[in-house]
mmCIF file of C-alpha atoms in Angstrom:
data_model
loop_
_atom_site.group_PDB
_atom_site.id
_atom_site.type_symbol
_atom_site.label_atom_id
_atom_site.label_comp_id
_atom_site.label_asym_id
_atom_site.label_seq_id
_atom_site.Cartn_x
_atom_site.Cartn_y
_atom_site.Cartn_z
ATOM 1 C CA UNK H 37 8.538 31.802 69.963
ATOM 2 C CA UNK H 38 10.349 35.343 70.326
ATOM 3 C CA UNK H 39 9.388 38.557 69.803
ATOM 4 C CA UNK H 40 10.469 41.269 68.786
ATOM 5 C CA UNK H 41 10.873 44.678 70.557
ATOM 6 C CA UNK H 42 7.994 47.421 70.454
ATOM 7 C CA UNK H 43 8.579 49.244 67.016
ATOM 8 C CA UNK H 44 10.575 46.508 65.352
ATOM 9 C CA UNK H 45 10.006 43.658 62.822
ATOM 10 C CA UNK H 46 11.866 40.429 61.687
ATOM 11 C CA UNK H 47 12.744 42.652 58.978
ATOM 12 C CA UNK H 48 14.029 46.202 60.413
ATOM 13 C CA UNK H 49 15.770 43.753 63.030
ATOM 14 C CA UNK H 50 17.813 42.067 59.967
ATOM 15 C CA UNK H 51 18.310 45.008 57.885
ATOM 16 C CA UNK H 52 19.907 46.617 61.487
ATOM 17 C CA UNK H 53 22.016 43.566 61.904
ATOM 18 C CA UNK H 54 23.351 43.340 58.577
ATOM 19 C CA UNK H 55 24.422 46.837 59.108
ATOM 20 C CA UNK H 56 26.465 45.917 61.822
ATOM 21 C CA UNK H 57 28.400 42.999 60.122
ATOM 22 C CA UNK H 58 29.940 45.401 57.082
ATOM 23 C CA UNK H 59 31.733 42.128 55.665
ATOM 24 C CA UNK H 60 31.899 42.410 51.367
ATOM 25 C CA UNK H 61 30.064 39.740 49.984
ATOM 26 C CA UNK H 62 31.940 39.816 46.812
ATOM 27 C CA UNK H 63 30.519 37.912 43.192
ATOM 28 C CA UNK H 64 32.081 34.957 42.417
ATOM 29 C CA UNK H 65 32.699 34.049 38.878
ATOM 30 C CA UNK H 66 30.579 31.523 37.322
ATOM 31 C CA UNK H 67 27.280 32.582 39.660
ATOM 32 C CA UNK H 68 24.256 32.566 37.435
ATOM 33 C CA UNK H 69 23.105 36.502 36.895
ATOM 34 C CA UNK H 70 20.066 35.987 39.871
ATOM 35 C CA UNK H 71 22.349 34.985 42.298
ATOM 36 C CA UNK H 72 25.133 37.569 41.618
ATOM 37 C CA UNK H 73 22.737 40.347 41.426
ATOM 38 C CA UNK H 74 21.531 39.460 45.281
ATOM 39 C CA UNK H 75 25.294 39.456 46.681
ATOM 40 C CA UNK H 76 26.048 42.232 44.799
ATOM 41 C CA UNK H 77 22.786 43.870 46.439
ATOM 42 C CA UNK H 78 23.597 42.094 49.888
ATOM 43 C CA UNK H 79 27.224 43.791 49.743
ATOM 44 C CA UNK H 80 26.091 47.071 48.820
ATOM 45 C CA UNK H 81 25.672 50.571 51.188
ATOM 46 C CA UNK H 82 22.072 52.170 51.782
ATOM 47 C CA UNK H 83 18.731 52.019 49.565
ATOM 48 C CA UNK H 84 19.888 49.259 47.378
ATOM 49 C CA UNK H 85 20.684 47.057 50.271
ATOM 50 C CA UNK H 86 17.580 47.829 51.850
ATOM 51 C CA UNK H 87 15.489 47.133 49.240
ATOM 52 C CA UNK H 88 17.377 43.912 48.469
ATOM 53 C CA UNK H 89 16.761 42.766 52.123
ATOM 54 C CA UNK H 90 12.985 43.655 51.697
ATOM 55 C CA UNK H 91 12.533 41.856 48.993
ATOM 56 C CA UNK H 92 14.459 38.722 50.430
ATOM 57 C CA UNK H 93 12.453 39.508 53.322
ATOM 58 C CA UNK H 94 9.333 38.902 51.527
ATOM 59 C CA UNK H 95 9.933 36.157 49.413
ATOM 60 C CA UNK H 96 11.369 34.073 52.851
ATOM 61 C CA UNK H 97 7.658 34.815 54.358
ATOM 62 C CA UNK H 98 5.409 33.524 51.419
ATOM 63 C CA UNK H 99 8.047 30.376 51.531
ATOM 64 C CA UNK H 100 7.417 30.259 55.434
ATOM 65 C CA UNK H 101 3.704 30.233 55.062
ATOM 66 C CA UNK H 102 3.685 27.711 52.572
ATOM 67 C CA UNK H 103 5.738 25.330 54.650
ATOM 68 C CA UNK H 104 4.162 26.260 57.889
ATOM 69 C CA UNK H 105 0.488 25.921 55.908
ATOM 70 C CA UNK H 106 1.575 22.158 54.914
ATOM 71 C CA UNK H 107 2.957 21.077 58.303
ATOM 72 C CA UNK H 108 0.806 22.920 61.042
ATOM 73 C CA UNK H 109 -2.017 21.238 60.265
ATOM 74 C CA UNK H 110 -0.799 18.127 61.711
ATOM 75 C CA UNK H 111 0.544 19.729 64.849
ATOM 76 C CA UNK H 112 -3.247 21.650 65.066
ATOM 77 C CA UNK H 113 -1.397 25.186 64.330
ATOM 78 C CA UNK H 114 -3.617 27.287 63.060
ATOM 79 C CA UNK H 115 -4.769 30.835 62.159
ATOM 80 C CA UNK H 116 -3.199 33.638 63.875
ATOM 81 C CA UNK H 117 -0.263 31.303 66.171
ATOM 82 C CA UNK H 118 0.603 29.540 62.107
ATOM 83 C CA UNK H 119 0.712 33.485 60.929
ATOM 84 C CA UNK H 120 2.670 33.861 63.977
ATOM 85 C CA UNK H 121 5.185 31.177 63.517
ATOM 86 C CA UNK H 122 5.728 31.579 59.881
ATOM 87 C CA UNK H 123 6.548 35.270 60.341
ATOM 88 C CA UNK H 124 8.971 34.379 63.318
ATOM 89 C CA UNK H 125 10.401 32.057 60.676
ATOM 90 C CA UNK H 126 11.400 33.993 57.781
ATOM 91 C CA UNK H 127 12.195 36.855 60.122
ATOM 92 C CA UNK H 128 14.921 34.194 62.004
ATOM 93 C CA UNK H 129 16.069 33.047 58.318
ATOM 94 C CA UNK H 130 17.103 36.494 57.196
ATOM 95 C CA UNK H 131 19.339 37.040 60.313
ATOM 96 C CA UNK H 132 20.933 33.765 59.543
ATOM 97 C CA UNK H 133 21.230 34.728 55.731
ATOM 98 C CA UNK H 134 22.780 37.696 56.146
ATOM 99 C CA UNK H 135 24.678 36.431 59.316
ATOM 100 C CA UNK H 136 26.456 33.408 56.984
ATOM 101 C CA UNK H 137 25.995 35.248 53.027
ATOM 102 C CA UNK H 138 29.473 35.221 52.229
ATOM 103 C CA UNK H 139 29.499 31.538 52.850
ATOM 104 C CA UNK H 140 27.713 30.915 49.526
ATOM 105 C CA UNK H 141 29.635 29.549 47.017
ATOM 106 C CA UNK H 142 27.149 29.172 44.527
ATOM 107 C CA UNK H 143 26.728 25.442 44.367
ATOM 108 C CA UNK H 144 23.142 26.612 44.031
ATOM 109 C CA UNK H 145 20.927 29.215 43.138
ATOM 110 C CA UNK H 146 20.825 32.075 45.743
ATOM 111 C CA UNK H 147 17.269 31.899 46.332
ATOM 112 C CA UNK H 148 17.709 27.822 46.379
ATOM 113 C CA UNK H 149 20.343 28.319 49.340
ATOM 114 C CA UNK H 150 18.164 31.035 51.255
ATOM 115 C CA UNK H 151 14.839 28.696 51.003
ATOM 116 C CA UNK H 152 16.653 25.909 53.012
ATOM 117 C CA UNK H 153 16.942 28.251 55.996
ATOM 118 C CA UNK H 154 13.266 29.836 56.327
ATOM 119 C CA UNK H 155 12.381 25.809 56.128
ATOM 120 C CA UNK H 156 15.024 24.934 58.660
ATOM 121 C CA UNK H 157 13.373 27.555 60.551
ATOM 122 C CA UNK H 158 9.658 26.571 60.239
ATOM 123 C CA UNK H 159 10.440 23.246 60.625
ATOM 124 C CA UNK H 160 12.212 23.686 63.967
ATOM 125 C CA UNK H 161 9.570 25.678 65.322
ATOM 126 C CA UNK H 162 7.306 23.470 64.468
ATOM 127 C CA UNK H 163 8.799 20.699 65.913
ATOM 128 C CA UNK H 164 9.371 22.760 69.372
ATOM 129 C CA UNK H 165 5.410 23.254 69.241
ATOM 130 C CA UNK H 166 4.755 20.001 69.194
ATOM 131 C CA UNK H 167 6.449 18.979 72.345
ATOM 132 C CA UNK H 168 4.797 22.134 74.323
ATOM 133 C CA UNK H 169 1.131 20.749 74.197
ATOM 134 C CA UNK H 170 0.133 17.014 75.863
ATOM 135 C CA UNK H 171 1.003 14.238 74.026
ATOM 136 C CA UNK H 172 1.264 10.551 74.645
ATOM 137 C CA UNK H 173 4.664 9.905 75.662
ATOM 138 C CA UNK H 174 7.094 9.315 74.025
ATOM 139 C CA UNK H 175 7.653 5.286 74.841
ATOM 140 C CA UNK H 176 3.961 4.680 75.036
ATOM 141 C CA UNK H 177 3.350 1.321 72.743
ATOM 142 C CA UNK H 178 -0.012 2.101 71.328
ATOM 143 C CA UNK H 179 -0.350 -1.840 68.930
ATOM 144 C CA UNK H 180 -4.726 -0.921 69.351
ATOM 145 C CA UNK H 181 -4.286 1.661 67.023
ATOM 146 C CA UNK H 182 -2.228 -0.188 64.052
ATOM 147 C CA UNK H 183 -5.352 -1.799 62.580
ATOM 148 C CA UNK H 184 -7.453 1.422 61.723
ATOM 149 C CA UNK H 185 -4.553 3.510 60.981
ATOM 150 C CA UNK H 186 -2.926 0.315 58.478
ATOM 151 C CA UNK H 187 -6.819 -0.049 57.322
ATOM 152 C CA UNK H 188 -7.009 -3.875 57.663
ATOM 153 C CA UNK H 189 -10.315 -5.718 57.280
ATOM 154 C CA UNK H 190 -12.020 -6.571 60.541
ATOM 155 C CA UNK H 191 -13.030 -9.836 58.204
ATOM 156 C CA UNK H 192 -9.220 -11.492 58.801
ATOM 157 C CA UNK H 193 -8.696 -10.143 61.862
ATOM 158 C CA UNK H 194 -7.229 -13.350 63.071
ATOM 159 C CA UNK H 195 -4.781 -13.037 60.072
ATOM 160 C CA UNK H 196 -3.773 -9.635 61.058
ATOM 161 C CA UNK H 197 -3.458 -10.208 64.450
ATOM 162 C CA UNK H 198 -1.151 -13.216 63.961
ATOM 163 C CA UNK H 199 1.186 -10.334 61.812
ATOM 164 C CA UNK H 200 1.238 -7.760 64.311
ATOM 165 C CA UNK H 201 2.024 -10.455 67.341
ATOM 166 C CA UNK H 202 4.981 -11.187 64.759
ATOM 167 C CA UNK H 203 5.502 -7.687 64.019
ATOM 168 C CA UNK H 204 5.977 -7.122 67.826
ATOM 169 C CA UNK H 205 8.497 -9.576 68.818
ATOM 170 C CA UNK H 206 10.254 -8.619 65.807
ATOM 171 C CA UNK H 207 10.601 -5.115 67.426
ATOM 172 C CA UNK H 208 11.369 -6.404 70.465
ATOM 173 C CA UNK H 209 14.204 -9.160 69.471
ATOM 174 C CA UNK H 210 15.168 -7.871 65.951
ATOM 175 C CA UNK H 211 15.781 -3.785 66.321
ATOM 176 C CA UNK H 212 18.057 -2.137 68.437
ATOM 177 C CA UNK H 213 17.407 0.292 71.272
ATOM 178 C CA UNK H 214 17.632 3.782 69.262
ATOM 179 C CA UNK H 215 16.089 1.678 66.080
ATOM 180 C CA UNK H 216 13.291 0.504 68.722
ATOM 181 C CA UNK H 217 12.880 4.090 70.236
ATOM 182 C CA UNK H 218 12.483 5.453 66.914
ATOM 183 C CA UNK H 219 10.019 2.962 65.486
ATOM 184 C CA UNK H 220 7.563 2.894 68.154
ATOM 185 C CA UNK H 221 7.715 6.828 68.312
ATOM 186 C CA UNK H 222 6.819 7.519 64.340
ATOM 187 C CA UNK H 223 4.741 4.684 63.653
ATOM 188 C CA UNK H 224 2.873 3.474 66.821
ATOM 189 C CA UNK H 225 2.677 7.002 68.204
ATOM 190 C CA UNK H 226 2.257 9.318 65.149
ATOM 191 C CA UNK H 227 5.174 11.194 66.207
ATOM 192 C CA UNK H 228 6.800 13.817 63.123
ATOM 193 C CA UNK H 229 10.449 12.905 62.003
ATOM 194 C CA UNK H 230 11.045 17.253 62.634
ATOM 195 C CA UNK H 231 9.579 16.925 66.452
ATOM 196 C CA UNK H 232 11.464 13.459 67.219
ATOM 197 C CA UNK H 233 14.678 14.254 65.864
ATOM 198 C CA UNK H 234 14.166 17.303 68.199
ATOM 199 C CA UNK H 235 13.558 15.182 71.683
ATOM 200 C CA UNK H 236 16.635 13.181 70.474
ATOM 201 C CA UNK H 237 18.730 15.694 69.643
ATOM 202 C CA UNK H 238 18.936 13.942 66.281
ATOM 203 C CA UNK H 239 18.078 15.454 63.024
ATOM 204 C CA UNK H 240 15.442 14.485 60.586
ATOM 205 C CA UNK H 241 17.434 12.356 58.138
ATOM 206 C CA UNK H 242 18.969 10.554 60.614
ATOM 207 C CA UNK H 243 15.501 9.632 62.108
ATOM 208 C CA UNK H 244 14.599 8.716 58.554
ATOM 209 C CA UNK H 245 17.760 6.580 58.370
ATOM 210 C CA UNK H 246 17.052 4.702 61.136
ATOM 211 C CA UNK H 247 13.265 3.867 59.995
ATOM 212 C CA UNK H 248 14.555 2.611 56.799
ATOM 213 C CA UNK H 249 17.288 0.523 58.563
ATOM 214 C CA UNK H 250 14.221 -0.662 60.738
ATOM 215 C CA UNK H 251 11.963 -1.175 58.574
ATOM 216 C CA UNK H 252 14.148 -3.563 56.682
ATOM 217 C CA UNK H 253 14.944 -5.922 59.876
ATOM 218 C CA UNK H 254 11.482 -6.204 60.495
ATOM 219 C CA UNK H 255 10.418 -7.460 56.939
ATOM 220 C CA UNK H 256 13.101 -9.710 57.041
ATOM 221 C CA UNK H 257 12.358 -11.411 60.156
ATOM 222 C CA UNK H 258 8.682 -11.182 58.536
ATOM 223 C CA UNK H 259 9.839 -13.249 55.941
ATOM 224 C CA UNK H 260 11.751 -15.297 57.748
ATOM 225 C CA UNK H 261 8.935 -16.787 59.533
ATOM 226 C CA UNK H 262 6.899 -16.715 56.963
ATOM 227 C CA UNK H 263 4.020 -13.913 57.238
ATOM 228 C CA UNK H 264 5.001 -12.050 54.083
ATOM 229 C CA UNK H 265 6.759 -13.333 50.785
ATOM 230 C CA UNK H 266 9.844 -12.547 49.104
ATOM 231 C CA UNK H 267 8.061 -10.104 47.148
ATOM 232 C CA UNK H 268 5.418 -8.416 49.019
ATOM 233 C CA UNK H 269 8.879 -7.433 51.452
ATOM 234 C CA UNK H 270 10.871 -5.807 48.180
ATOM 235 C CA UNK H 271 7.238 -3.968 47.000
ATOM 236 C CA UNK H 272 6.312 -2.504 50.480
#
């Protein structure tokens, strides 16, 4: 994470880097009355800007600690480092905004475009935390695990062992490498889309694209040697 000079803040920084980057940010016709009153704030000299960038300021942080509060858990952030991160966050996301505000073309609310950065943000950070403490690695193949995660009764556990030896050459024989890499990384090591797209150098839906490509080999070489019907593949 980065921090800020001695007297500074995420916002003082931004409201100090707007001022050097002087560019209009004009109202296009057709903007809903929110979102022209922010560009029309944004593009405006002294107080009014300031208190525009304040208040954007603000409502990126309670966004950032909502998003950080809902994925830190998982990574075991918590306390003052999740404070930490989501400030760091919204502070980032309002030098971007105001870095890239007269690309908005109002496709979308204002505060609609702004959120996706201070979630960008959080998410990235998030996903550069993950990689900082000890983890299993990342091609680790860790089959144990899939029955108490998946829940299956130790009563058939010659059933479910018979799937997952299935299961396994299917990832061996039916995936490809990057489909492979992916697969054993989300679902055999617990690995988050945000954090694995990161190692890759991917981005999250792509990671998501190629665990639903995956996914759908593997239940149809399931079904092709019969360990799950027809239907049980279209419901799962």
């Amino acid at each position: 994470m980065t921090t800020e000079p001695a007297g500074k803040t995420p916002l003082t920084t931004g409201i100090a880097s707007s001022r050097r980057r002087r560019d209009g940010v004009p109202a296009a016709p057709g903007l809903d009355p929110d979102s022209a009153r922010w560009l029309q704030a944004l593009a405006d000299d002294g107080p009014r800007r300031d208190a525009a960038l304040a208040e954007l300021y603000a409502m990126l942080l309670r966004a950032a600690r909502r998003e950080a509060a809902w994925r830190g858990p998982r990574m075991q952030i918590t306390g003052p480092e999740l404070e930490d991160l989501a400030d760091q966050a919204a502070g980032d996301a309002l030098l971007a905004i105001t870095r890239k505000v007269t690309q908005f073309r109002g496709e979308s609310r204002f505060t609609t475009w702004a959120y996706k950065f201070v979630i960008f943000e959080v998410s990235a950070k998030i996903a550069r935390h993950f990689w900082r403490r000890p983890t299993t690695p990342l091609d680790a193949e860790s089959w144990d695990r899939l029955p108490d995660r998946f829940g299956f009764d130790p009563a058939q556990e010659s059933e479910w062992r018979d799937l997952l030896a299935a299961l396994r050459r299917a990832v061996d024989t039916e995936l490809t490498l990057r489909q492979r890499e992916v697969f054993v990384a989300v679902v055999l090591n617990d690995v988050p889309p945000d954090a694995l797209a990161l190692k890759l150098g991917s981005n999250r839906n792509a990671v998501y694209k190629m665990m639903f490509d995956a996914r759908r080999k593997l239940r149809a070489a399931l079904v092709a040697n019969g360990y799950l019907n027809d239907g049980e593949s279209r419901r799962s």
